[in-house]
Short mmCIF file of C-alpha atoms in Angstrom, two decimals:
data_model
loop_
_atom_site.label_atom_id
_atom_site.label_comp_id
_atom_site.label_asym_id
_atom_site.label_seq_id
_atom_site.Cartn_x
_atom_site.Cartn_y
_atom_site.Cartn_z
CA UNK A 1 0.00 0.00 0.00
CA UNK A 2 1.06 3.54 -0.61
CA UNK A 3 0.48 7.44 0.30
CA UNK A 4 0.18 9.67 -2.91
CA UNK A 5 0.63 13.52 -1.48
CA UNK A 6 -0.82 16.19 -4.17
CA UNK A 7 -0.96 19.42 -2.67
CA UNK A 8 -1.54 18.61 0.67
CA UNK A 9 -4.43 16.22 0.48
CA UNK A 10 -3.37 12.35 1.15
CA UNK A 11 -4.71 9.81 -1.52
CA UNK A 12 -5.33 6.22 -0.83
CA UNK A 13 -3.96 3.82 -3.84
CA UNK A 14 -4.80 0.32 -4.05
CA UNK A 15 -2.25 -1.98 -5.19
CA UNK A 16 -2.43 -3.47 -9.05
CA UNK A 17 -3.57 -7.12 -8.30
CA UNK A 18 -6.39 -5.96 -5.98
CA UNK A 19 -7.70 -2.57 -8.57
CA UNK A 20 -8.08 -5.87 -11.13
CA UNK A 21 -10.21 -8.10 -8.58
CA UNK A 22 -12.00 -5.07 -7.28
CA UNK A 23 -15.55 -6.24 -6.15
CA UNK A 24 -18.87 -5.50 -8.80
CA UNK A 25 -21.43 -2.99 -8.26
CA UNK A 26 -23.83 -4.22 -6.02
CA UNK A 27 -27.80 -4.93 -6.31
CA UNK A 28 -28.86 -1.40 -5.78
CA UNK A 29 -26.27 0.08 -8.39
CA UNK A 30 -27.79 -2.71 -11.06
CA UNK A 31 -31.10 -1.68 -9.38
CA UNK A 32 -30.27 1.91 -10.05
CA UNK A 33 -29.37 1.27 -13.99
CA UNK A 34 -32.08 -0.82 -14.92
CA UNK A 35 -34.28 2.19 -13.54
CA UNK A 36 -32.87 4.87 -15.74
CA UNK A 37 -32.35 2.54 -18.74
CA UNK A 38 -34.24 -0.31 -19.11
CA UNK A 39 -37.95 1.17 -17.04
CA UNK A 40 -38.43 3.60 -20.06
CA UNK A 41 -38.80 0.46 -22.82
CA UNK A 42 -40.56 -1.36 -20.72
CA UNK A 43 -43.15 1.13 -20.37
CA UNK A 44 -43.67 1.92 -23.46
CA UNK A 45 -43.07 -1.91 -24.49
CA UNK A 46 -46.77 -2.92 -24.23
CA UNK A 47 -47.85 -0.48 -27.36
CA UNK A 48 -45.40 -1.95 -29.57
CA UNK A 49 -46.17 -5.54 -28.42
CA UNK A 50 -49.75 -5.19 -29.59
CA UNK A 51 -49.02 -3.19 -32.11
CA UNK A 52 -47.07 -6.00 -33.43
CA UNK A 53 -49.73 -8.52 -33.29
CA UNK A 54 -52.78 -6.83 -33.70
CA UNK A 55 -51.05 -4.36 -36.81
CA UNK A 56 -47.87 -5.74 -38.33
CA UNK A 57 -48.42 -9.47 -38.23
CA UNK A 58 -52.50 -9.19 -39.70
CA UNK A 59 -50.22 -7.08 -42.82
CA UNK A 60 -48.08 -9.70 -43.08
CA UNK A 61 -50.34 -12.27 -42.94
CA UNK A 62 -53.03 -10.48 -45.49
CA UNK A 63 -50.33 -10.18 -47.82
CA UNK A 64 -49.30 -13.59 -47.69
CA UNK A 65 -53.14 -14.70 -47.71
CA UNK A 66 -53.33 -12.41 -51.31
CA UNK A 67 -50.42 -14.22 -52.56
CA UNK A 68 -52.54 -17.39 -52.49
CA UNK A 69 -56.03 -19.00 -54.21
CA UNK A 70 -57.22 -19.06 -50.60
CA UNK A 71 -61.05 -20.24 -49.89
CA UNK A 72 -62.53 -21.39 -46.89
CA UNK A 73 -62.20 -24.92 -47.72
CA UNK A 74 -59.54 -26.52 -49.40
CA UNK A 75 -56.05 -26.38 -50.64
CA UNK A 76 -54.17 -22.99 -50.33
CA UNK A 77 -52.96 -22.50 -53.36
CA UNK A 78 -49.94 -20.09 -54.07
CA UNK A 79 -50.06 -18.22 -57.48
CA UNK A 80 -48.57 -15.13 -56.82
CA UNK A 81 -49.76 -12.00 -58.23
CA UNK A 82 -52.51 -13.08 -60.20
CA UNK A 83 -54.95 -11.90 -57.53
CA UNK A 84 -53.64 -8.56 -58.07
CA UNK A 85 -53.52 -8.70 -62.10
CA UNK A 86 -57.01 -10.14 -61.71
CA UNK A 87 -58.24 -7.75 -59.54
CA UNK A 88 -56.64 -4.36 -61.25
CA UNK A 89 -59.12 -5.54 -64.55
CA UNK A 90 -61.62 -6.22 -62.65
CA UNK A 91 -64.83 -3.01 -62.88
CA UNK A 92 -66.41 -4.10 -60.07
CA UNK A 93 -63.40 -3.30 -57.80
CA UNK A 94 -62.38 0.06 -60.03
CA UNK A 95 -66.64 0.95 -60.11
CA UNK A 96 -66.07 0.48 -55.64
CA UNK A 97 -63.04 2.61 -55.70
CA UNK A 98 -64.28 5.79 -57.44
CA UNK A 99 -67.64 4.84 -55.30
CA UNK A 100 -65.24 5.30 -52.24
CA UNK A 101 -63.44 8.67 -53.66
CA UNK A 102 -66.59 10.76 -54.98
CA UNK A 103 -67.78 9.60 -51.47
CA UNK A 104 -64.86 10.80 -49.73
CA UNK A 105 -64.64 14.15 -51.28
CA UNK A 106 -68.07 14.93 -51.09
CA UNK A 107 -68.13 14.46 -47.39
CA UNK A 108 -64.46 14.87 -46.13
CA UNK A 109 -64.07 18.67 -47.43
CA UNK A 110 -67.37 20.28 -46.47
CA UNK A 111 -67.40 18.91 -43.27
CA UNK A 112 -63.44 19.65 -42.14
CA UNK A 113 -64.41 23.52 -43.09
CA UNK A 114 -67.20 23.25 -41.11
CA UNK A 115 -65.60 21.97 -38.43
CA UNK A 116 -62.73 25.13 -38.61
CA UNK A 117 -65.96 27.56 -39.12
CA UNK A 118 -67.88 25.62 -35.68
CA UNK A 119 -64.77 26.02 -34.05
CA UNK A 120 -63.65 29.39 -34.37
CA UNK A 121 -67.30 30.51 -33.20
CA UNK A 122 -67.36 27.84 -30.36
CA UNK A 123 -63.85 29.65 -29.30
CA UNK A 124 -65.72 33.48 -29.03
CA UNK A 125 -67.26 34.91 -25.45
CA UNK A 126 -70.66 32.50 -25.82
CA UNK A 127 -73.39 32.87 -23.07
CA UNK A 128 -73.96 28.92 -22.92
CA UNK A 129 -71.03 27.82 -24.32
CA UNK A 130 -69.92 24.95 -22.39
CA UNK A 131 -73.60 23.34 -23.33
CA UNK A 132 -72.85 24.38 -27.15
CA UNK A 133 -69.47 22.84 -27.10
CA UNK A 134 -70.62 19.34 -25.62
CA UNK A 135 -73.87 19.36 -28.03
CA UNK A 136 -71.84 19.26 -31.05
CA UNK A 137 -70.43 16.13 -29.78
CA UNK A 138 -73.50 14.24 -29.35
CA UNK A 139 -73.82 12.73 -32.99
CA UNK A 140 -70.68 11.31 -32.36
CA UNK A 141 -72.03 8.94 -29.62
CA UNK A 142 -75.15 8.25 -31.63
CA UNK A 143 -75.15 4.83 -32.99
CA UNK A 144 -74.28 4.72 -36.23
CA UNK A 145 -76.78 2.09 -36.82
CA UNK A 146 -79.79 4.92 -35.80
CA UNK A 147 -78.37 7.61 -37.77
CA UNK A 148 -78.18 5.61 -41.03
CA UNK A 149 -81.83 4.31 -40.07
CA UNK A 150 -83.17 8.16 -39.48
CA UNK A 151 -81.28 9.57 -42.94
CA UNK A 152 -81.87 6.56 -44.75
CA UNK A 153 -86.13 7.69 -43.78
CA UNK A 154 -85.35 11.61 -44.27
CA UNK A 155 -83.89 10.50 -48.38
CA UNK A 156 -87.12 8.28 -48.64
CA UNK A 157 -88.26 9.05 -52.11
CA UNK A 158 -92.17 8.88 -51.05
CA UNK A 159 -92.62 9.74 -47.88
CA UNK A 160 -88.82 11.53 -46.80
CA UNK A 161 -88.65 14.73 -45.60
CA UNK A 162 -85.59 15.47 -47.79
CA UNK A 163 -87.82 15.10 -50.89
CA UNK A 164 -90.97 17.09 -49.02
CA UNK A 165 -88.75 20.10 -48.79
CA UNK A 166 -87.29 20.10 -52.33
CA UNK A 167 -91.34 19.36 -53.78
CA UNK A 168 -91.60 22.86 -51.94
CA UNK A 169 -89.58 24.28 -54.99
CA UNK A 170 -90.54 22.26 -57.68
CA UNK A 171 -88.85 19.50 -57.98
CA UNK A 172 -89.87 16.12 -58.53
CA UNK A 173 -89.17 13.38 -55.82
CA UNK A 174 -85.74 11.68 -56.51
CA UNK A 175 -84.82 8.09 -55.63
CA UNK A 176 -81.77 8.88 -53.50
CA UNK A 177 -80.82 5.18 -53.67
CA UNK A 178 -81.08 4.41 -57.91
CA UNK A 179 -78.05 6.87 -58.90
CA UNK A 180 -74.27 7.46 -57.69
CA UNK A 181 -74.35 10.67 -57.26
CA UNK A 182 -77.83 10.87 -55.16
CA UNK A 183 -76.45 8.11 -52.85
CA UNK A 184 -72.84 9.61 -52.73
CA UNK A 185 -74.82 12.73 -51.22
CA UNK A 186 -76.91 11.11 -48.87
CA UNK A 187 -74.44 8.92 -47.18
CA UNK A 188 -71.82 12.12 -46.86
CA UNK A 189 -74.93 13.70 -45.11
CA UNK A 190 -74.59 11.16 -42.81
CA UNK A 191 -71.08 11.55 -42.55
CA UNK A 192 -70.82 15.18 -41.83
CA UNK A 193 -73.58 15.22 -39.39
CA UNK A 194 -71.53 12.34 -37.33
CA UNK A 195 -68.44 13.53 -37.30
CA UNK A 196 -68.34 17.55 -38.14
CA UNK A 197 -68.27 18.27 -34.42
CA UNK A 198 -65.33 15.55 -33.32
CA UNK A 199 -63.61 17.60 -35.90
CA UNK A 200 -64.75 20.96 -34.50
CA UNK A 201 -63.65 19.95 -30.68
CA UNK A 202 -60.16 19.19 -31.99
CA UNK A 203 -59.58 22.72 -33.80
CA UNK A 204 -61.36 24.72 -30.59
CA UNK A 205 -58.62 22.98 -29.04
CA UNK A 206 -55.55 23.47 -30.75
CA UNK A 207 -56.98 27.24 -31.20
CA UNK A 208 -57.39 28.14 -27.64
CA UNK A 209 -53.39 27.04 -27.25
CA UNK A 210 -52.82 30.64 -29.62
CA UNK A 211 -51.20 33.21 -27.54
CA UNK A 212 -54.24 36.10 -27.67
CA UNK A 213 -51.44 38.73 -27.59
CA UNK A 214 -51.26 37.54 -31.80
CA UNK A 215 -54.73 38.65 -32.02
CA UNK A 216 -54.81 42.00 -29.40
CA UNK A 217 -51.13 42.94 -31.85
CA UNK A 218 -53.12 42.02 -35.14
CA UNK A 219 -56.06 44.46 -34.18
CA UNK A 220 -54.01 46.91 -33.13
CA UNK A 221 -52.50 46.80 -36.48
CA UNK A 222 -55.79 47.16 -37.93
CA UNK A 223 -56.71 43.75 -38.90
CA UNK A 224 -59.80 42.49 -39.40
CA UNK A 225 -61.03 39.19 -37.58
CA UNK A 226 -61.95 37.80 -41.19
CA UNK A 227 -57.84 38.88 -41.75
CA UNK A 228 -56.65 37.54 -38.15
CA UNK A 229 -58.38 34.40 -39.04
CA UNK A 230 -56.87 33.63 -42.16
CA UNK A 231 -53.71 34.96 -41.33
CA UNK A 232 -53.13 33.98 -37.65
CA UNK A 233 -55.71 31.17 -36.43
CA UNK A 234 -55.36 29.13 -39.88
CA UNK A 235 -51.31 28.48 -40.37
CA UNK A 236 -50.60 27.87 -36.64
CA UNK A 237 -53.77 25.21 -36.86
CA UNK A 238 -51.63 23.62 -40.04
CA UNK A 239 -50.41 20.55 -37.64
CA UNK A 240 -54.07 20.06 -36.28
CA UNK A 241 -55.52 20.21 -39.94
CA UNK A 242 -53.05 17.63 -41.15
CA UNK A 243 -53.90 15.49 -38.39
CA UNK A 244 -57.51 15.64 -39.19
CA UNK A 245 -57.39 15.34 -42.76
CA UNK A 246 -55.37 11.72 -42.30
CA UNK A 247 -57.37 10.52 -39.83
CA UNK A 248 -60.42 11.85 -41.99
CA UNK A 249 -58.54 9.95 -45.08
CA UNK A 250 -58.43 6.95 -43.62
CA UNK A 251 -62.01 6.88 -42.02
CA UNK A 252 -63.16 7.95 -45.73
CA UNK A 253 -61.68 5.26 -47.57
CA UNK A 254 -62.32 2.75 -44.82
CA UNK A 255 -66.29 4.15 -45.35
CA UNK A 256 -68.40 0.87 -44.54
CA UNK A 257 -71.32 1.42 -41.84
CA UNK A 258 -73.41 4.25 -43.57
CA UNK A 259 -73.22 2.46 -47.07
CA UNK A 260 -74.47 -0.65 -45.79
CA UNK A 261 -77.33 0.16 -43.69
CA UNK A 262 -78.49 2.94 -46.41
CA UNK A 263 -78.23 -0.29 -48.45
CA UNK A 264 -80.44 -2.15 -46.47
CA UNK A 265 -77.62 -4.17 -45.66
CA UNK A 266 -76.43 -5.57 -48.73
CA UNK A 267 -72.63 -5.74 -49.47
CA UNK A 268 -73.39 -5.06 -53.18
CA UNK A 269 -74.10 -1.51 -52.79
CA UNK A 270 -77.52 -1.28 -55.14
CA UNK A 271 -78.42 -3.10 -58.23
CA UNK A 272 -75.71 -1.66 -60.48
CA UNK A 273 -73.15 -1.25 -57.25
CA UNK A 274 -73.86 2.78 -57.63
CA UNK A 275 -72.57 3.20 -54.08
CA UNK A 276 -70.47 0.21 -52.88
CA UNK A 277 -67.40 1.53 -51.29
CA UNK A 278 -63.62 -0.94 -51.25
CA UNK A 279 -64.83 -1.68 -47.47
CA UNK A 280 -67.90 -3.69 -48.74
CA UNK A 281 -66.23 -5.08 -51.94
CA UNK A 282 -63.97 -6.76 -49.64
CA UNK A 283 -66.50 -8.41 -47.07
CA UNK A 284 -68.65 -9.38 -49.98
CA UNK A 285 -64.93 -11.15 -51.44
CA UNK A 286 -63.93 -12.44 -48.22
CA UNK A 287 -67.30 -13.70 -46.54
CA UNK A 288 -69.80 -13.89 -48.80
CA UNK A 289 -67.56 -15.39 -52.11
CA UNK A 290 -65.23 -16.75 -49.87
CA UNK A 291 -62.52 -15.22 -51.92
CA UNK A 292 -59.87 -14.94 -49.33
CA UNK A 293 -57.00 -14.37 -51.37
CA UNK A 294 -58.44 -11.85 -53.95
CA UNK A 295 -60.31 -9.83 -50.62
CA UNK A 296 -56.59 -9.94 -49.44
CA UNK A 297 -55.30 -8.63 -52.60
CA UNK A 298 -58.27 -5.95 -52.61
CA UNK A 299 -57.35 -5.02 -48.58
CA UNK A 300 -53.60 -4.32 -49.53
CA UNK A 301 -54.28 -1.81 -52.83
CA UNK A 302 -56.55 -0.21 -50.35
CA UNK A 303 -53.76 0.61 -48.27
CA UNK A 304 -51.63 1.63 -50.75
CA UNK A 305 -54.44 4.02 -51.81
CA UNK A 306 -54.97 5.04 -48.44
CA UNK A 307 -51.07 5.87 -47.94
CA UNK A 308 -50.80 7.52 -51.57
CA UNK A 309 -53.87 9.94 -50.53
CA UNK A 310 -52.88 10.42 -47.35
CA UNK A 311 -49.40 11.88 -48.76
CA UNK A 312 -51.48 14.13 -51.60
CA UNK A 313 -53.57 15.49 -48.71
CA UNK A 314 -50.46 15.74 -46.63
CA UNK A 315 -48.54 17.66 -49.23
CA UNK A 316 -51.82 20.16 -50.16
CA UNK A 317 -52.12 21.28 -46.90
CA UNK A 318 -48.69 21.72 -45.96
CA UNK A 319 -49.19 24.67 -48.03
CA UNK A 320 -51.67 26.44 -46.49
CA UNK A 321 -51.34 30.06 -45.43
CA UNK A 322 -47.27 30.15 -47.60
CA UNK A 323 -49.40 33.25 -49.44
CA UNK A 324 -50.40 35.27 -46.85
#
């Protein structure tokens, strides 16, 4: 053993042989690690564990399934793509996709600028306005199964109230059901009126995190609250109104409930398929053909159309508000 002396302070040294058998950290130190290391994955551990089997592995699987002649009974027969060839010359499928995108536009884009317009009054000095705010969230725990029963009674072409108020002008009754675009409108109806105010409670959100010093500078400048809106409330919303218009995407293209019960519910989507959405095509495929393998095929272009608009969407309003 030996005395180091630096400056007046005596150091202890440990010989060589006993610095190289020195004894481990102990329980608590290992304790002590695992707690700032190893605690943060495993808290966050249970997501990705059923993300992984209730998200990755069904993709995997429905890929491999579309890969194959796959039917309830029988052999599984692998063949490749020819689901896919089959199914991109098939008009059935292309006739349920532009069902699902005239659909989609029809009721995604009225109802998100709704939503901004319910918000942005819901966010002024209201007498009442807790009530207002939780009324405009009550379609949203309406059964889906009423509402498509009540609007599928409003478009009635005899007796619907729908067709009542337009006879008021003029105009003859319509059969809501017998064309595209007459069912495209009725089922967006039913849409917006669902989810216009889940839409509207998530911009009065983001909006009341806006500094109001923006606004009280912006007046002072002489800007008017149609200005302050569009050039203040609207860009710093851009992160909210990308998150809505994704989720919106994917809820549009995923579209099955309303069809079906305005439908009666029939997977075919009318006589002629006028309204069938991808949704439908597939369960008819899958469970009432039995089709496994081409439904598969038909589930996996629908989320590569579901990623491809979500990116369009993505990139249109990422450039909202550049001009002003």
């Amino acid at each position: 053993m030996s005395l180091d002396v630096d400056a007046g302070h005596r150091t202890r040294t440990l010989p060589s042989n006993q610095r190289r058998h020195a004894r481990p950290p102990g329980p608590r130190r290992l304790l002590s690690w695992l707690d700032l290391r190893a605690a943060p994955y495993f808290f966050v551990s249970p997501y990705f564990v059923l993300f992984a089997i209730f998200g990755i592995f069904p993709l995997i699987f429905t890929l491999w399934v579309s890969l194959h002649d796959w039917q309830l009974a029988g052999d599984k027969t692998f063949i490749g793509l020819e689901n896919y060839t089959e199914l991109l010359a098939d008009d059935k499928f292309w006739n349920s996709v532009v069902n699902t995108v005239g659909i989609f536009v029809i009721a995604t884009v009225p109802q998100l600028v709704l939503a901004l317009l319910l918000a942005s009054a819901l966010n002024k000095r209201l007498r009442g306005r807790l009530v207002l705010r939780l009324s405009v969230l009550a379609p949203l725990i309406t059964s889906v199964v009423a509402v498509a029963v009540v609007f599928t009674q409003l478009y009635g072409r005899d007796y619907g109230l729908v067709n009542w108020l337009l006879g008021l002008f003029g105009v003859e009754p319509i059969h809501w059901q017998n064309a595209a675009w007459t069912s495209w409108i009725a089922i967006a109806t039913m849409v917006d009126w669902r989810w216009t105010g889940y839409n509207a409670i998530i911009y009065l959100a983001a909006m009341q995190t806006i500094p109001k010093d923006l606004y009280e500078a912006a007046a002072i400048d002489g800007a008017s609250p149609r200005r302050q809106f569009w050039g203040i409330t609207v860009p710093l919303l851009k992160p909210t109104i990308i998150f809505t218009v994704i989720v919106s995407t994917i809820g549009g293209f995923t579209l099955f409930a309303e069809p079906v019960m305005f439908g009666s519910g029939l997977m075919t989507g009318g006589t002629t398929g006028q309204f069938q959405t991808v949704a439908m095509f597939i369960v008819k495929e899958g469970f009432r053909d039995f089709q496994y393998g081409y439904a598969a095929a038909a589930a996996w272009i629908l989320f590569l159309l579901i990623l491809i608009s979500a990116l369009i969407n993505f990139a249109l309003v990422r450039g909202i508000g550049r001009s002003r």
